[in-house]
mmCIF file of C-alpha atoms and ligand atoms in Angstrom:
data_model
loop_
_atom_site.group_PDB
_atom_site.id
_atom_site.type_symbol
_atom_site.label_atom_id
_atom_site.label_comp_id
_atom_site.label_asym_id
_atom_site.label_seq_id
_atom_site.Cartn_x
_atom_site.Cartn_y
_atom_site.Cartn_z
ATOM 1 C CA UNK A 1 -4.102 -15.289 -0.922
ATOM 2 C CA UNK A 2 -1.463 -17.793 0.142
ATOM 3 C CA UNK A 3 0.434 -17.067 3.353
ATOM 4 C CA UNK A 4 4.103 -17.923 3.789
ATOM 5 C CA UNK A 5 5.221 -19.666 6.994
ATOM 6 C CA UNK A 6 6.546 -16.286 8.103
ATOM 7 C CA UNK A 7 2.997 -14.937 8.087
ATOM 8 C CA UNK A 8 3.688 -12.577 5.252
ATOM 9 C CA UNK A 9 1.290 -12.380 2.380
ATOM 10 C CA UNK A 10 2.989 -12.192 -1.006
ATOM 11 C CA UNK A 11 1.777 -9.356 -3.156
ATOM 12 C CA UNK A 12 2.607 -6.044 -4.717
ATOM 13 C CA UNK A 13 4.371 -3.598 -2.400
ATOM 14 C CA UNK A 14 4.483 0.147 -2.844
ATOM 15 C CA UNK A 15 6.708 2.833 -1.302
ATOM 16 C CA UNK A 16 6.104 6.447 -0.455
ATOM 17 C CA UNK A 17 9.750 7.085 -1.193
ATOM 18 C CA UNK A 18 10.362 10.494 0.326
ATOM 19 C CA UNK A 19 8.351 9.795 3.486
ATOM 20 C CA UNK A 20 9.774 6.325 4.166
ATOM 21 C CA UNK A 21 6.385 4.594 4.121
ATOM 22 C CA UNK A 22 6.032 0.961 3.029
ATOM 23 C CA UNK A 23 2.565 0.039 1.771
ATOM 24 C CA UNK A 24 1.255 -3.472 1.237
ATOM 25 C CA UNK A 25 0.562 -6.672 3.136
ATOM 26 C CA UNK A 26 2.622 -7.736 6.126
ATOM 27 C CA UNK A 27 4.564 -4.512 6.749
ATOM 28 C CA UNK A 28 6.399 -4.727 10.099
ATOM 29 C CA UNK A 29 6.877 -1.671 12.318
ATOM 30 C CA UNK A 30 8.811 -0.747 15.430
ATOM 31 C CA UNK A 31 9.074 2.417 17.499
ATOM 32 C CA UNK A 32 11.988 3.271 19.819
ATOM 33 C CA UNK A 33 11.378 5.821 22.576
ATOM 34 C CA UNK A 34 13.851 7.760 24.654
ATOM 35 C CA UNK A 35 13.172 5.620 27.742
ATOM 36 C CA UNK A 36 14.423 2.516 25.871
ATOM 37 C CA UNK A 37 17.794 4.118 25.113
ATOM 38 C CA UNK A 38 19.410 3.998 28.548
ATOM 39 C CA UNK A 39 23.176 4.155 28.283
ATOM 40 C CA UNK A 40 23.206 5.221 24.627
ATOM 41 C CA UNK A 41 23.654 8.956 25.167
ATOM 42 C CA UNK A 42 26.729 10.099 27.030
ATOM 43 C CA UNK A 43 24.965 12.560 29.344
ATOM 44 C CA UNK A 44 22.835 10.240 31.491
ATOM 45 C CA UNK A 45 21.515 13.025 33.720
ATOM 46 C CA UNK A 46 20.261 15.020 30.699
ATOM 47 C CA UNK A 47 18.622 11.810 29.413
ATOM 48 C CA UNK A 48 16.894 11.196 32.770
ATOM 49 C CA UNK A 49 15.323 14.666 32.736
ATOM 50 C CA UNK A 50 13.647 14.128 29.361
ATOM 51 C CA UNK A 51 10.254 12.551 28.601
ATOM 52 C CA UNK A 52 10.864 8.775 28.288
ATOM 53 C CA UNK A 53 7.843 8.457 25.986
ATOM 54 C CA UNK A 54 9.296 10.747 23.349
ATOM 55 C CA UNK A 55 9.767 8.880 20.062
ATOM 56 C CA UNK A 56 13.381 8.891 18.889
ATOM 57 C CA UNK A 57 13.058 6.663 15.819
ATOM 58 C CA UNK A 58 10.783 4.263 14.034
ATOM 59 C CA UNK A 59 11.427 1.545 11.491
ATOM 60 C CA UNK A 60 9.080 -0.089 8.986
ATOM 61 C CA UNK A 61 10.140 -2.982 6.867
ATOM 62 C CA UNK A 62 9.159 -5.627 4.353
ATOM 63 C CA UNK A 63 10.563 -9.091 5.003
ATOM 64 C CA UNK A 64 9.192 -11.335 2.263
ATOM 65 C CA UNK A 65 11.036 -14.458 3.404
ATOM 66 C CA UNK A 66 11.205 -16.114 6.825
ATOM 67 C CA UNK A 67 13.740 -14.143 8.922
ATOM 68 C CA UNK A 68 17.048 -15.974 8.851
ATOM 69 C CA UNK A 69 16.629 -17.342 5.310
ATOM 70 C CA UNK A 70 20.057 -17.457 3.696
ATOM 71 C CA UNK A 71 20.211 -15.436 0.488
ATOM 72 C CA UNK A 72 16.991 -13.493 1.211
ATOM 73 C CA UNK A 73 16.864 -9.702 1.433
ATOM 74 C CA UNK A 74 14.823 -7.338 3.594
ATOM 75 C CA UNK A 75 13.873 -3.772 2.808
ATOM 76 C CA UNK A 76 12.859 -0.974 5.149
ATOM 77 C CA UNK A 77 13.034 2.630 6.233
ATOM 78 C CA UNK A 78 14.122 4.377 9.418
ATOM 79 C CA UNK A 79 12.809 7.764 10.520
ATOM 80 C CA UNK A 80 14.826 9.547 13.209
ATOM 81 C CA UNK A 81 13.096 12.513 14.801
ATOM 82 C CA UNK A 82 15.024 15.752 15.314
ATOM 83 C CA UNK A 83 16.283 16.151 18.861
ATOM 84 C CA UNK A 84 19.238 16.165 21.125
ATOM 85 C CA UNK A 85 20.275 14.838 24.547
ATOM 86 C CA UNK A 86 23.019 16.680 26.406
ATOM 87 C CA UNK A 87 24.496 18.084 23.190
ATOM 88 C CA UNK A 88 24.223 14.764 21.336
ATOM 89 C CA UNK A 89 21.914 14.266 18.365
ATOM 90 C CA UNK A 90 19.005 11.777 18.447
ATOM 91 C CA UNK A 91 20.342 8.513 17.071
ATOM 92 C CA UNK A 92 19.769 4.811 16.652
ATOM 93 C CA UNK A 93 21.082 2.216 19.089
ATOM 94 C CA UNK A 94 23.516 0.932 16.486
ATOM 95 C CA UNK A 95 24.622 -2.651 15.924
ATOM 96 C CA UNK A 96 26.951 -5.127 14.300
ATOM 97 C CA UNK A 97 25.209 -7.778 12.277
ATOM 98 C CA UNK A 98 25.083 -11.032 14.236
ATOM 99 C CA UNK A 99 26.444 -12.751 11.114
ATOM 100 C CA UNK A 100 29.420 -10.442 10.948
ATOM 101 C CA UNK A 101 30.165 -10.749 7.242
ATOM 102 C CA UNK A 102 26.740 -9.436 6.189
ATOM 103 C CA UNK A 103 26.742 -5.972 4.545
ATOM 104 C CA UNK A 104 23.936 -3.493 3.957
ATOM 105 C CA UNK A 105 22.942 -0.505 1.804
ATOM 106 C CA UNK A 106 21.452 2.753 3.101
ATOM 107 C CA UNK A 107 20.166 5.613 0.973
ATOM 108 C CA UNK A 108 18.776 8.886 2.298
ATOM 109 C CA UNK A 109 15.277 10.030 1.362
ATOM 110 C CA UNK A 110 14.798 13.127 3.503
ATOM 111 C CA UNK A 111 16.724 15.286 5.979
ATOM 112 C CA UNK A 112 20.354 15.384 7.011
ATOM 113 C CA UNK A 113 22.368 13.155 9.266
ATOM 114 C CA UNK A 114 25.484 11.140 9.824
ATOM 115 C CA UNK A 115 26.178 7.443 9.482
ATOM 116 C CA UNK A 116 28.813 6.288 11.965
ATOM 117 C CA UNK A 117 30.713 3.165 10.907
ATOM 118 C CA UNK A 118 33.084 1.213 13.142
ATOM 119 C CA UNK A 119 35.116 -1.914 12.466
ATOM 120 C CA UNK A 120 35.803 -4.656 15.000
ATOM 121 C CA UNK A 121 39.177 -2.984 15.612
ATOM 122 C CA UNK A 122 37.148 0.085 16.803
ATOM 123 C CA UNK A 123 38.469 2.258 13.964
ATOM 124 C CA UNK A 124 35.524 4.560 13.160
ATOM 125 C CA UNK A 125 34.470 7.094 10.566
ATOM 126 C CA UNK A 126 31.315 9.007 9.680
ATOM 127 C CA UNK A 127 29.573 9.652 6.362
ATOM 128 C CA UNK A 128 27.280 12.663 5.831
ATOM 129 C CA UNK A 129 23.693 11.790 4.880
ATOM 130 C CA UNK A 130 21.473 13.987 2.706
ATOM 131 C CA UNK A 131 18.746 13.214 0.138
ATOM 132 C CA UNK A 132 20.161 10.862 -2.487
ATOM 133 C CA UNK A 133 23.316 9.907 -0.583
ATOM 134 C CA UNK A 134 24.124 6.213 -0.911
ATOM 135 C CA UNK A 135 26.025 4.353 1.813
ATOM 136 C CA UNK A 136 27.520 0.891 1.573
ATOM 137 C CA UNK A 137 28.053 -0.704 4.970
ATOM 138 C CA UNK A 138 30.577 -3.523 4.599
ATOM 139 C CA UNK A 139 30.466 -6.668 6.723
ATOM 140 C CA UNK A 140 32.195 -6.648 10.118
ATOM 141 C CA UNK A 141 31.153 -2.990 10.530
ATOM 142 C CA UNK A 142 28.924 -1.584 13.276
ATOM 143 C CA UNK A 143 26.551 1.145 12.112
ATOM 144 C CA UNK A 144 24.562 3.908 13.794
ATOM 145 C CA UNK A 145 22.708 6.896 12.299
ATOM 146 C CA UNK A 146 22.076 10.336 13.787
ATOM 147 C CA UNK A 147 19.730 13.126 12.771
ATOM 148 C CA UNK A 148 21.704 16.379 12.539
ATOM 149 C CA UNK A 149 18.858 18.454 11.057
ATOM 150 C CA UNK A 150 15.740 20.265 12.252
ATOM 151 C CA UNK A 151 13.268 17.920 10.540
ATOM 152 C CA UNK A 152 13.072 14.120 10.378
ATOM 153 C CA UNK A 153 15.924 12.085 8.876
ATOM 154 C CA UNK A 154 14.484 9.332 6.686
ATOM 155 C CA UNK A 155 16.579 6.672 4.985
ATOM 156 C CA UNK A 156 16.001 3.385 3.225
ATOM 157 C CA UNK A 157 17.960 0.219 3.942
ATOM 158 C CA UNK A 158 18.405 -3.152 2.260
ATOM 159 C CA UNK A 159 19.977 -5.960 4.265
ATOM 160 C CA UNK A 160 20.361 -9.754 4.136
ATOM 161 C CA UNK A 161 17.451 -11.365 6.008
ATOM 162 C CA UNK A 162 19.835 -13.663 7.856
ATOM 163 C CA UNK A 163 22.112 -10.819 9.063
ATOM 164 C CA UNK A 164 20.637 -10.609 12.576
ATOM 165 C CA UNK A 165 21.330 -7.718 14.952
ATOM 166 C CA UNK A 166 23.982 -7.781 17.678
ATOM 167 C CA UNK A 167 23.067 -4.865 19.989
ATOM 168 C CA UNK A 168 24.884 -6.340 22.978
ATOM 169 C CA UNK A 169 28.421 -5.510 21.800
ATOM 170 C CA UNK A 170 27.496 -1.837 21.295
ATOM 171 C CA UNK A 171 25.562 -1.701 24.590
ATOM 172 C CA UNK A 172 28.727 -2.875 26.371
ATOM 173 C CA UNK A 173 31.465 -1.029 24.549
ATOM 174 C CA UNK A 174 29.734 1.764 22.588
ATOM 175 C CA UNK A 175 31.205 3.373 19.491
ATOM 176 C CA UNK A 176 34.664 4.947 19.591
ATOM 177 C CA UNK A 177 33.398 8.302 18.233
ATOM 178 C CA UNK A 178 30.443 10.543 19.061
ATOM 179 C CA UNK A 179 28.771 13.230 16.947
ATOM 180 C CA UNK A 180 27.981 16.314 19.052
ATOM 181 C CA UNK A 181 26.104 19.504 18.256
ATOM 182 C CA UNK A 182 28.675 22.278 18.476
ATOM 183 C CA UNK A 183 27.611 25.840 17.587
ATOM 184 C CA UNK A 184 24.709 24.304 15.677
ATOM 185 C CA UNK A 185 26.840 22.002 13.514
ATOM 186 C CA UNK A 186 27.933 18.391 13.890
ATOM 187 C CA UNK A 187 31.353 17.746 15.345
ATOM 188 C CA UNK A 188 32.949 14.292 15.462
ATOM 189 C CA UNK A 189 34.726 13.651 18.753
ATOM 190 C CA UNK A 190 36.653 10.497 19.733
ATOM 191 C CA UNK A 191 35.096 8.971 22.844
ATOM 192 C CA UNK A 192 38.482 9.135 24.549
ATOM 193 C CA UNK A 193 38.606 12.929 24.056
ATOM 194 C CA UNK A 194 35.124 13.670 25.383
ATOM 195 C CA UNK A 195 34.981 16.243 28.140
ATOM 196 C CA UNK A 196 32.043 17.981 29.775
ATOM 197 C CA UNK A 197 29.391 18.732 27.177
ATOM 198 C CA UNK A 198 27.098 21.737 27.086
ATOM 199 C CA UNK A 199 23.322 21.340 27.116
ATOM 200 C CA UNK A 200 21.463 21.340 23.804
ATOM 201 C CA UNK A 201 20.748 24.908 22.674
HETATM 202 C C1 LIG B 1 18.498 -0.686 10.013
HETATM 203 C C2 LIG B 1 18.411 -0.407 11.524
HETATM 204 C C3 LIG B 1 17.521 0.776 11.878
HETATM 205 C C4 LIG B 1 17.419 1.020 13.390
HETATM 206 O O1 LIG B 1 17.280 -1.118 9.503
HETATM 207 O O2 LIG B 1 17.967 -1.582 12.171
HETATM 208 O O3 LIG B 1 18.040 1.940 11.288
HETATM 209 O O4 LIG B 1 18.685 1.012 14.020
HETATM 210 P P1 LIG B 1 19.006 -0.043 15.194
HETATM 211 O O5 LIG B 1 18.667 -1.398 14.644
HETATM 212 O O6 LIG B 1 20.472 0.118 15.450
HETATM 213 O O7 LIG B 1 18.145 0.302 16.365
HETATM 214 C C5 LIG B 1 19.601 -1.717 9.850
HETATM 215 O O8 LIG B 1 20.757 -1.375 9.932
HETATM 216 N N1 LIG B 1 19.240 -2.995 9.682
HETATM 217 O O9 LIG B 1 20.166 -3.962 9.606
HETATM 218 ZN ZN1 LIG B 2 22.136 -3.198 9.985
#
């Protein structure tokens, strides 16, 4: 079979929809462990006490065109494991797209969570995620997902292949809101109002 310059073999792809699995040639995968998320969770001392090898989330995706191709689309899933660090749910790093005007769709396949969205003016909001929920992420909007349930949170995403990922801005300035586990339920707290947080129950 012919190979594209990107190394991906064209061919029929198949999804295991509810489990977030992409089947077919050239599926890409990444795993993010707790140890790679320094500075993401507010309670650094709670983070330091946890196993750095613990998997927080994994992504698998299908990128049929060379990354960066204008007009091309990529498709993938993210699975966030259940867990919590210093009262804060397991979550993704979060990013703006490097090409700021590029949008994205998410749709939830399994579990419950929150999608945190923040504009360049740092105005933020959160959308609840549950099976079947559809989320449009406009351009110029940073996005991060958290698992608020007891099982995995699995969602699908479709994004422009030339969007790119700007993690640096979030690493430096963070999001302006956090989602904390309070009496077993998610509570949205502005970063500026954060006080001492209790340990995860
Ligand atoms: C998603 C995210 C995925 C992992 O595919 O990349 O959920 O989150 P981080 O990239 O913030 O670690 C997406 O938004 N792509 O653009
Ligand atoms: Zn994105």
